[in-house]
Structures are given as structure tokens and as C-alpha cells.
Amino acid sequence: MHKRLLDFLDVRLGIRDILEQNLTKYLLPKNVNIWYTLGAVLLALLSLQFVTGVLLLVYYVPNPAEAFKSVEIIMNDIPYGWLIRYLHAVGSNVIVIALLLHMLSVLFMGSYKKPREFTWISGFVLFNLTLVLCLTGYLLPWSQLSFWATTVATEAAGAVPLIGDGLVRFMRGGAMVGDATLGRFFALHVMVLPAGLVALVGFHLFCVRRIGISKPPFGEDYAPTEVADEFVHEEHPGGIPFFPNYAIKDLAVISLFLGLLALLVFFAPGLFIPPSAFEPADPFTTPAHIKPEWYFLWAYQTLKIFPSEFLGLAAQGVVMTLLALLPFLDRGKERRPFKRPLFLTCYLLGILLFVAISIWGHYS
Ligand code: HEM
């Protein structure tokens, strides 16, 4: 049966050739390491996010009078509704963790360098798009947490000179967070951003596959090579077949992340969903301690550290621009981390600073 189906497809689409080129004959570098599984982990987690998101959409009502109630119904009355909702809400945090690890490993191994500039930039935009998806999703349950976290987050844009006020009004659809904000965040969260994300993931994977996976810069036989000025697909003769050898590793690490997600959903959902997420939004009562999600804490605290919010925003802009343009700024051919002491120092200091400012933001 399986052979007959393959024969049928092979005659019409040449499917055997496609499968061979992308699975069994797709060779990865001999010293490929576990960090290269994170892209597949992200694909798996994003797929789960799409499925749970669509299921939530069946019962969620995007209007301030009913949004909170509809989420309560999902949590309490719909069979396994609580599970779907927690997988989606907690899952978004696990995706950000996987994104940060993927980005850090690519930085450490210098695989953002020529000729992978487009892979890096598309990844960097994906990272930011994912954060905006998280931000827009946060408002949808219309809880105290949603309402006030969105008020704080949109307020920050007010620090932009000249256009700040207009920008805040544009994001909120009015002076305050209200009906219009929910409408536009809903449209962004369920349609515009997911469509953009899918297109960009497609482009990112195209870049990865077209150029070929980079050789990890470790081991005796690694030597930095000059990148040609014409297009060359990076081959790895004698390497490890993607299928089944590396696909098993991908599967193992995906299972590890799904296990982590299950642990969090069943035993510690409160880690990411604080009590104010269970109170309906009240625009007239500001909660005492309203904090953005953990991955925005660094940005929230930077605005407070600088003497003016504008300077804080400018500092964030500089850091993000430097990161986005990194492959064009760091042009040396050396990729071995320990042969790049200046980069390694900035890398470690950057991680330390991110963690320290986030902890400071949490306790401030
Ligand atoms: C939704 C988010 C993302 C998905 C689904 C994704 C997917 C993938 C996959 C499947 C690979 C190939 C295997 C691997 O190296 O892991 C890859 C490689 C790569 N990714 Fe991503 N990625 C995402 C986000 C990012 C981000 C945020 C960055 C950096 C800012 C990035 C930069 C790169 C680079 C430079 C490579 C090439 C690695 C190499 O050839 O050694 N990606 N990505």
C-alpha cells in the first residue's frame, strides 16, 4: 500500500527524488551538535500554538463585555478547555525560551556570518514578530493583568519625540485601552501576525536549506574558510544523514521541550499566569504591582534606569539595531568562539546584563 502510494506520487511529482534530497541524502556536518535541533523545536512548538489557538477561537468572544466570561467558560465548562488554554498561554513562554536559546547558539557559533545574513535577519524579525504576537495575545482575556499590562506597554511608545502621542493613540485606537484596542489586537493576533510569521518562517527555512547548514566551529578538523563571492551551497560529504539519524535527535529534543511544557502546565501554570489574570478588567482600579511578562522586563526596567524615558527607548533602539545588523558589522571569517575574545566578552556581558536588569525589573 505504502509502496503503491509512493509509486503513484513518484510518477506524477517525482516524490522519491524530493524525499531523498531532503531526508536520506541531505547530509549534515559530521560534528553537528544538539543546538541545531532548536529550529525543529521551534517549528513543533509553533505548530502546537497554531492548533491550540484555533481551538480557543471556537469559544473566545472578542468583545470587552464578553471576552473575560468566554475565557472563564473555556476554563471551567468546556471539556479540556483549561488544558488547551494553558498549553497556549504557557506555550508562548516556552517558545520565547526556545527562541532565545536558538539565537544564543547561533551567536555563539558565529553562524550568522556571511553568507547567512538573510537567515539571521529573517530570524531576528521572526523573534520580534513573536514578541508582538505575545503582547497582542496578552490583552485578549480582558483580565486586570491584560488591561493594565497593555496600558503600561502602549504607554512606553509615548516617549518617542513628536509622534509619541499619536503612536499611542494609533496602537490603542483611542486615548485609553478600550473596545477599539481589543478589536485591533484581536485582528493582529489571529490573522495579520500569524500570516506574517508563516511567510517569514518559510523564507527562513528556504535560506537555511538553500545555503546549507553551517559546520559547527569546533574540533580538530575545523578551519575558518574565506566565503566565496559567488553563490555556493555548503555541502558536507561523508556527513550524517538528516533522516533517520538527525531526525531522531530532533524528535528527542522536541519531546524534552514538550515534557517541560507539560510539567509547567500541570504543576506550575502560576509561574506565568499570576492571580490578576483571574480578575476581570477594571479600568478604574489600578492594581498595585503590574509588571510585563518576564521577557519584557529588561525593556520595562531600562525605561526606568535612564533619566528620561526617551533616552531609555533610544538605548533599546540602539541595542536592537546593532543586533539586527550584526552580520554586516562582524565580518571576520573566524567563527570559533574562543578565538573571538571581544565578541565572547560582549556576548557573556550581554547575557548577564539581560538577566540582571530583568531581575531588577521584577523586584523594583
Ligand atoms: C519562529 C522562529 C524560528 C524558526 C521556526 C527557526 C527555524 C530554524 C531552523 C529549522 C533552522 C535549521 C536548524 C537549526 O540550525 O536549528 C534554523 C537555522 C538558523 N536560524 Fe532559525 N528559526 C527561528 C528563529 C530564529 C531567530 C530568532 C534567529 C536569530 C535572530 C535565527 C537565526 C538562524 C540562523 C542564523 C540559522 C542558520 C544556522 C546554521 O546554518 O548554522 N532563527 N532556524
PDB file of N, CA, C and O and ligand atoms in Angstrom, residues 26 35-40 42-43 46 95 99 102-103 106 109 111-113 116 119-128 130 197 201 204-205 208 212-215 335, ligand 1:
ATOM      1  N   TYR A  26      20.206  14.167   2.450  1.00  0.00           N
ATOM      2  CA  TYR A  26      20.506  15.503   2.975  1.00  0.00           C
ATOM      3  C   TYR A  26      21.506  15.295   4.117  1.00  0.00           C
ATOM      4  O   TYR A  26      21.142  14.816   5.192  1.00  0.00           O
ATOM      5  N   TRP A  35      22.545  21.702  19.519  1.00  0.00           N
ATOM      6  CA  TRP A  35      21.971  23.057  19.409  1.00  0.00           C
ATOM      7  C   TRP A  35      21.246  23.250  18.079  1.00  0.00           C
ATOM      8  O   TRP A  35      20.396  24.123  17.949  1.00  0.00           O
ATOM      9  N   TYR A  36      21.612  22.419  17.086  1.00  0.00           N
ATOM     10  CA  TYR A  36      20.962  22.536  15.775  1.00  0.00           C
ATOM     11  C   TYR A  36      19.546  21.941  15.778  1.00  0.00           C
ATOM     12  O   TYR A  36      18.879  21.947  14.756  1.00  0.00           O
ATOM     13  N   THR A  37      19.123  21.392  16.921  1.00  0.00           N
ATOM     14  CA  THR A  37      17.749  20.858  16.977  1.00  0.00           C
ATOM     15  C   THR A  37      16.746  21.965  17.333  1.00  0.00           C
ATOM     16  O   THR A  37      15.542  21.762  17.233  1.00  0.00           O
ATOM     17  N   LEU A  38      17.249  23.132  17.762  1.00  0.00           N
ATOM     18  CA  LEU A  38      16.324  24.143  18.293  1.00  0.00           C
ATOM     19  C   LEU A  38      15.378  24.709  17.239  1.00  0.00           C
ATOM     20  O   LEU A  38      14.254  25.097  17.546  1.00  0.00           O
ATOM     21  N   GLY A  39      15.834  24.743  15.988  1.00  0.00           N
ATOM     22  CA  GLY A  39      14.945  25.206  14.915  1.00  0.00           C
ATOM     23  C   GLY A  39      13.752  24.273  14.784  1.00  0.00           C
ATOM     24  O   GLY A  39      12.593  24.728  14.692  1.00  0.00           O
ATOM     25  N   ALA A  40      14.010  22.960  14.843  1.00  0.00           N
ATOM     26  CA  ALA A  40      12.915  21.987  14.746  1.00  0.00           C
ATOM     27  C   ALA A  40      12.007  22.091  15.975  1.00  0.00           C
ATOM     28  O   ALA A  40      10.778  21.971  15.861  1.00  0.00           O
ATOM     29  N   LEU A  42      11.374  24.780  17.588  1.00  0.00           N
ATOM     30  CA  LEU A  42      10.535  25.968  17.368  1.00  0.00           C
ATOM     31  C   LEU A  42       9.393  25.652  16.410  1.00  0.00           C
ATOM     32  O   LEU A  42       8.256  26.073  16.627  1.00  0.00           O
ATOM     33  N   LEU A  43       9.700  24.893  15.356  1.00  0.00           N
ATOM     34  CA  LEU A  43       8.649  24.529  14.398  1.00  0.00           C
ATOM     35  C   LEU A  43       7.554  23.720  15.097  1.00  0.00           C
ATOM     36  O   LEU A  43       6.358  23.963  14.883  1.00  0.00           O
ATOM     37  N   LEU A  46       5.581  26.019  17.538  1.00  0.00           N
ATOM     38  CA  LEU A  46       4.712  26.953  16.804  1.00  0.00           C
ATOM     39  C   LEU A  46       3.490  26.229  16.262  1.00  0.00           C
ATOM     40  O   LEU A  46       2.372  26.758  16.297  1.00  0.00           O
ATOM     41  N   ILE A  95       8.083  29.046  23.964  1.00  0.00           N
ATOM     42  CA  ILE A  95       8.584  29.458  22.642  1.00  0.00           C
ATOM     43  C   ILE A  95       9.643  30.556  22.796  1.00  0.00           C
ATOM     44  O   ILE A  95      10.687  30.521  22.149  1.00  0.00           O
ATOM     45  N   LEU A  99      13.361  30.370  21.511  1.00  0.00           N
ATOM     46  CA  LEU A  99      13.875  31.403  20.597  1.00  0.00           C
ATOM     47  C   LEU A  99      15.183  31.985  21.112  1.00  0.00           C
ATOM     48  O   LEU A  99      16.142  32.156  20.352  1.00  0.00           O
ATOM     49  N   HIS A 102      17.947  29.448  20.688  1.00  0.00           N
ATOM     50  CA  HIS A 102      18.317  29.312  19.265  1.00  0.00           C
ATOM     51  C   HIS A 102      19.205  30.494  18.845  1.00  0.00           C
ATOM     52  O   HIS A 102      20.251  30.339  18.225  1.00  0.00           O
ATOM     53  N   MET A 103      18.779  31.680  19.280  1.00  0.00           N
ATOM     54  CA  MET A 103      19.524  32.888  18.927  1.00  0.00           C
ATOM     55  C   MET A 103      20.909  32.878  19.588  1.00  0.00           C
ATOM     56  O   MET A 103      21.920  33.194  18.947  1.00  0.00           O
ATOM     57  N   VAL A 106      23.235  30.395  17.812  1.00  0.00           N
ATOM     58  CA  VAL A 106      23.664  30.912  16.504  1.00  0.00           C
ATOM     59  C   VAL A 106      24.737  31.998  16.689  1.00  0.00           C
ATOM     60  O   VAL A 106      25.716  32.071  15.948  1.00  0.00           O
ATOM     61  N   MET A 109      28.139  30.301  17.884  1.00  0.00           N
ATOM     62  CA  MET A 109      28.874  29.580  16.833  1.00  0.00           C
ATOM     63  C   MET A 109      29.153  30.467  15.615  1.00  0.00           C
ATOM     64  O   MET A 109      29.672  29.996  14.609  1.00  0.00           O
ATOM     65  N   SER A 111      27.226  31.548  13.375  1.00  0.00           N
ATOM     66  CA  SER A 111      26.612  31.093  12.110  1.00  0.00           C
ATOM     67  C   SER A 111      25.738  32.171  11.459  1.00  0.00           C
ATOM     68  O   SER A 111      25.117  31.921  10.437  1.00  0.00           O
ATOM     69  N   TYR A 112      25.740  33.355  12.058  1.00  0.00           N
ATOM     70  CA  TYR A 112      25.019  34.480  11.437  1.00  0.00           C
ATOM     71  C   TYR A 112      25.870  35.143  10.346  1.00  0.00           C
ATOM     72  O   TYR A 112      25.412  35.984   9.596  1.00  0.00           O
ATOM     73  N   LYS A 113      27.166  34.750  10.287  1.00  0.00           N
ATOM     74  CA  LYS A 113      28.093  35.471   9.396  1.00  0.00           C
ATOM     75  C   LYS A 113      27.849  35.153   7.931  1.00  0.00           C
ATOM     76  O   LYS A 113      27.175  34.179   7.603  1.00  0.00           O
ATOM     77  N   ARG A 116      25.153  33.986   5.613  1.00  0.00           N
ATOM     78  CA  ARG A 116      23.854  33.711   6.241  1.00  0.00           C
ATOM     79  C   ARG A 116      23.185  34.981   6.770  1.00  0.00           C
ATOM     80  O   ARG A 116      22.407  34.927   7.722  1.00  0.00           O
ATOM     81  N   THR A 119      19.424  34.760   6.640  1.00  0.00           N
ATOM     82  CA  THR A 119      18.902  33.802   7.630  1.00  0.00           C
ATOM     83  C   THR A 119      18.805  34.511   8.982  1.00  0.00           C
ATOM     84  O   THR A 119      17.802  34.412   9.688  1.00  0.00           O
ATOM     85  N   TRP A 120      19.852  35.240   9.325  1.00  0.00           N
ATOM     86  CA  TRP A 120      19.874  35.956  10.606  1.00  0.00           C
ATOM     87  C   TRP A 120      18.777  37.029  10.647  1.00  0.00           C
ATOM     88  O   TRP A 120      18.004  37.107  11.601  1.00  0.00           O
ATOM     89  N   ILE A 121      18.724  37.864   9.624  1.00  0.00           N
ATOM     90  CA  ILE A 121      17.768  38.980   9.654  1.00  0.00           C
ATOM     91  C   ILE A 121      16.334  38.452   9.691  1.00  0.00           C
ATOM     92  O   ILE A 121      15.508  38.927  10.476  1.00  0.00           O
ATOM     93  N   SER A 122      16.042  37.426   8.873  1.00  0.00           N
ATOM     94  CA  SER A 122      14.664  36.891   8.909  1.00  0.00           C
ATOM     95  C   SER A 122      14.387  36.306  10.291  1.00  0.00           C
ATOM     96  O   SER A 122      13.291  36.440  10.830  1.00  0.00           O
ATOM     97  N   GLY A 123      15.402  35.673  10.913  1.00  0.00           N
ATOM     98  CA  GLY A 123      15.231  35.145  12.262  1.00  0.00           C
ATOM     99  C   GLY A 123      14.987  36.266  13.260  1.00  0.00           C
ATOM    100  O   GLY A 123      14.118  36.173  14.123  1.00  0.00           O
ATOM    101  N   PHE A 124      15.731  37.345  13.108  1.00  0.00           N
ATOM    102  CA  PHE A 124      15.601  38.463  14.048  1.00  0.00           C
ATOM    103  C   PHE A 124      14.204  39.094  13.947  1.00  0.00           C
ATOM    104  O   PHE A 124      13.582  39.425  14.956  1.00  0.00           O
ATOM    105  N   VAL A 125      13.704  39.229  12.711  1.00  0.00           N
ATOM    106  CA  VAL A 125      12.348  39.775  12.541  1.00  0.00           C
ATOM    107  C   VAL A 125      11.333  38.784  13.132  1.00  0.00           C
ATOM    108  O   VAL A 125      10.365  39.186  13.797  1.00  0.00           O
ATOM    109  N   LEU A 126      11.582  37.483  12.924  1.00  0.00           N
ATOM    110  CA  LEU A 126      10.690  36.464  13.499  1.00  0.00           C
ATOM    111  C   LEU A 126      10.628  36.596  15.017  1.00  0.00           C
ATOM    112  O   LEU A 126       9.555  36.479  15.620  1.00  0.00           O
ATOM    113  N   PHE A 127      11.787  36.824  15.613  1.00  0.00           N
ATOM    114  CA  PHE A 127      11.860  36.977  17.067  1.00  0.00           C
ATOM    115  C   PHE A 127      10.963  38.143  17.522  1.00  0.00           C
ATOM    116  O   PHE A 127      10.141  38.004  18.425  1.00  0.00           O
ATOM    117  N   ASN A 128      11.106  39.273  16.843  1.00  0.00           N
ATOM    118  CA  ASN A 128      10.313  40.450  17.223  1.00  0.00           C
ATOM    119  C   ASN A 128       8.826  40.256  16.956  1.00  0.00           C
ATOM    120  O   ASN A 128       7.974  40.664  17.739  1.00  0.00           O
ATOM    121  N   THR A 130       7.270  37.457  17.029  1.00  0.00           N
ATOM    122  CA  THR A 130       6.752  36.549  18.064  1.00  0.00           C
ATOM    123  C   THR A 130       6.456  37.338  19.341  1.00  0.00           C
ATOM    124  O   THR A 130       5.436  37.113  19.998  1.00  0.00           O
ATOM    125  N   LEU A 197       4.077  35.527  10.197  1.00  0.00           N
ATOM    126  CA  LEU A 197       5.009  34.572  10.808  1.00  0.00           C
ATOM    127  C   LEU A 197       5.216  33.357   9.892  1.00  0.00           C
ATOM    128  O   LEU A 197       6.342  32.935   9.652  1.00  0.00           O
ATOM    129  N   VAL A 201       8.711  32.330   8.367  1.00  0.00           N
ATOM    130  CA  VAL A 201       9.324  31.033   8.700  1.00  0.00           C
ATOM    131  C   VAL A 201       9.683  30.330   7.391  1.00  0.00           C
ATOM    132  O   VAL A 201      10.767  29.762   7.248  1.00  0.00           O
ATOM    133  N   HIS A 204      12.802  31.877   6.076  1.00  0.00           N
ATOM    134  CA  HIS A 204      13.928  31.489   6.945  1.00  0.00           C
ATOM    135  C   HIS A 204      14.394  30.070   6.591  1.00  0.00           C
ATOM    136  O   HIS A 204      15.589  29.822   6.414  1.00  0.00           O
ATOM    137  N   LEU A 205      13.440  29.150   6.441  1.00  0.00           N
ATOM    138  CA  LEU A 205      13.794  27.760   6.126  1.00  0.00           C
ATOM    139  C   LEU A 205      14.378  27.660   4.720  1.00  0.00           C
ATOM    140  O   LEU A 205      15.291  26.878   4.470  1.00  0.00           O
ATOM    141  N   VAL A 208      17.953  28.640   5.062  1.00  0.00           N
ATOM    142  CA  VAL A 208      18.735  27.601   5.727  1.00  0.00           C
ATOM    143  C   VAL A 208      19.049  26.475   4.737  1.00  0.00           C
ATOM    144  O   VAL A 208      20.187  26.030   4.607  1.00  0.00           O
ATOM    145  N   GLY A 212      22.618  25.796   3.029  1.00  0.00           N
ATOM    146  CA  GLY A 212      23.172  24.604   3.690  1.00  0.00           C
ATOM    147  C   GLY A 212      23.528  24.962   5.118  1.00  0.00           C
ATOM    148  O   GLY A 212      23.913  26.096   5.409  1.00  0.00           O
ATOM    149  N   ILE A 213      23.356  23.965   5.975  1.00  0.00           N
ATOM    150  CA  ILE A 213      23.649  24.167   7.405  1.00  0.00           C
ATOM    151  C   ILE A 213      25.145  24.465   7.580  1.00  0.00           C
ATOM    152  O   ILE A 213      25.980  23.886   6.893  1.00  0.00           O
ATOM    153  N   SER A 214      25.443  25.371   8.522  1.00  0.00           N
ATOM    154  CA  SER A 214      26.864  25.695   8.748  1.00  0.00           C
ATOM    155  C   SER A 214      27.556  24.564   9.497  1.00  0.00           C
ATOM    156  O   SER A 214      26.912  23.835  10.250  1.00  0.00           O
ATOM    157  N   LYS A 215      28.861  24.439   9.278  1.00  0.00           N
ATOM    158  CA  LYS A 215      29.637  23.435  10.009  1.00  0.00           C
ATOM    159  C   LYS A 215      29.945  24.013  11.390  1.00  0.00           C
ATOM    160  O   LYS A 215      30.430  25.145  11.487  1.00  0.00           O
ATOM    161  N   ARG A 335      34.996  31.859  13.245  1.00  0.00           N
ATOM    162  CA  ARG A 335      33.728  31.553  13.917  1.00  0.00           C
ATOM    163  C   ARG A 335      33.939  30.851  15.257  1.00  0.00           C
ATOM    164  O   ARG A 335      33.007  30.712  16.038  1.00  0.00           O
TER     165      ARG A 335
HETATM  166  C1  HEM B   1       9.940  31.092  14.689  1.00  0.00           C
HETATM  167  C2  HEM B   1      11.208  31.142  14.814  1.00  0.00           C
HETATM  168  C3  HEM B   1      12.279  30.314  14.143  1.00  0.00           C
HETATM  169  C4  HEM B   1      12.213  29.103  13.497  1.00  0.00           C
HETATM  170  C5  HEM B   1      10.985  28.220  13.286  1.00  0.00           C
HETATM  171  C6  HEM B   1      13.557  28.787  13.059  1.00  0.00           C
HETATM  172  C7  HEM B   1      13.910  27.640  12.379  1.00  0.00           C
HETATM  173  C8  HEM B   1      15.209  27.293  12.038  1.00  0.00           C
HETATM  174  C9  HEM B   1      15.641  26.000  11.552  1.00  0.00           C
HETATM  175  C10 HEM B   1      14.730  24.783  11.341  1.00  0.00           C
HETATM  176  C11 HEM B   1      16.980  26.079  11.324  1.00  0.00           C
HETATM  177  C12 HEM B   1      17.910  24.945  10.854  1.00  0.00           C
HETATM  178  C13 HEM B   1      18.342  24.077  12.027  1.00  0.00           C
HETATM  179  C14 HEM B   1      18.991  24.829  13.147  1.00  0.00           C
HETATM  180  O1  HEM B   1      20.097  25.390  12.973  1.00  0.00           O
HETATM  181  O2  HEM B   1      18.363  24.874  14.209  1.00  0.00           O
HETATM  182  C15 HEM B   1      17.405  27.430  11.631  1.00  0.00           C
HETATM  183  C16 HEM B   1      18.690  27.925  11.473  1.00  0.00           C
HETATM  184  C17 HEM B   1      19.080  29.238  11.699  1.00  0.00           C
HETATM  185  N1  HEM B   1      18.340  30.189  12.367  1.00  0.00           N
HETATM  186 FE1  HEM B   1      16.397  29.986  12.888  1.00  0.00          FE
HETATM  187  N2  HEM B   1      14.398  29.820  13.409  1.00  0.00           N
HETATM  188  C18 HEM B   1      13.660  30.765  14.082  1.00  0.00           C
HETATM  189  C19 HEM B   1      14.140  31.929  14.652  1.00  0.00           C
HETATM  190  C20 HEM B   1      15.439  32.408  14.518  1.00  0.00           C
HETATM  191  C21 HEM B   1      15.976  33.577  15.165  1.00  0.00           C
HETATM  192  C22 HEM B   1      15.214  34.441  16.164  1.00  0.00           C
HETATM  193  C23 HEM B   1      17.254  33.743  14.718  1.00  0.00           C
HETATM  194  C24 HEM B   1      18.238  34.826  15.043  1.00  0.00           C
HETATM  195  C25 HEM B   1      17.959  36.052  15.243  1.00  0.00           C
HETATM  196  C26 HEM B   1      17.544  32.663  13.791  1.00  0.00           C
HETATM  197  C27 HEM B   1      18.716  32.510  13.090  1.00  0.00           C
HETATM  198  C28 HEM B   1      19.091  31.340  12.430  1.00  0.00           C
HETATM  199  C29 HEM B   1      20.355  31.139  11.745  1.00  0.00           C
HETATM  200  C30 HEM B   1      21.486  32.169  11.552  1.00  0.00           C
HETATM  201  C31 HEM B   1      20.345  29.823  11.279  1.00  0.00           C
HETATM  202  C32 HEM B   1      21.453  29.119  10.469  1.00  0.00           C
HETATM  203  C33 HEM B   1      22.195  28.178  11.334  1.00  0.00           C
HETATM  204  C34 HEM B   1      23.257  27.424  10.601  1.00  0.00           C
HETATM  205  O3  HEM B   1      23.221  27.250   9.385  1.00  0.00           O
HETATM  206  O4  HEM B   1      24.154  27.022  11.311  1.00  0.00           O
HETATM  207  N3  HEM B   1      16.423  31.857  13.726  1.00  0.00           N
HETATM  208  N4  HEM B   1      16.316  28.158  12.075  1.00  0.00           N
END
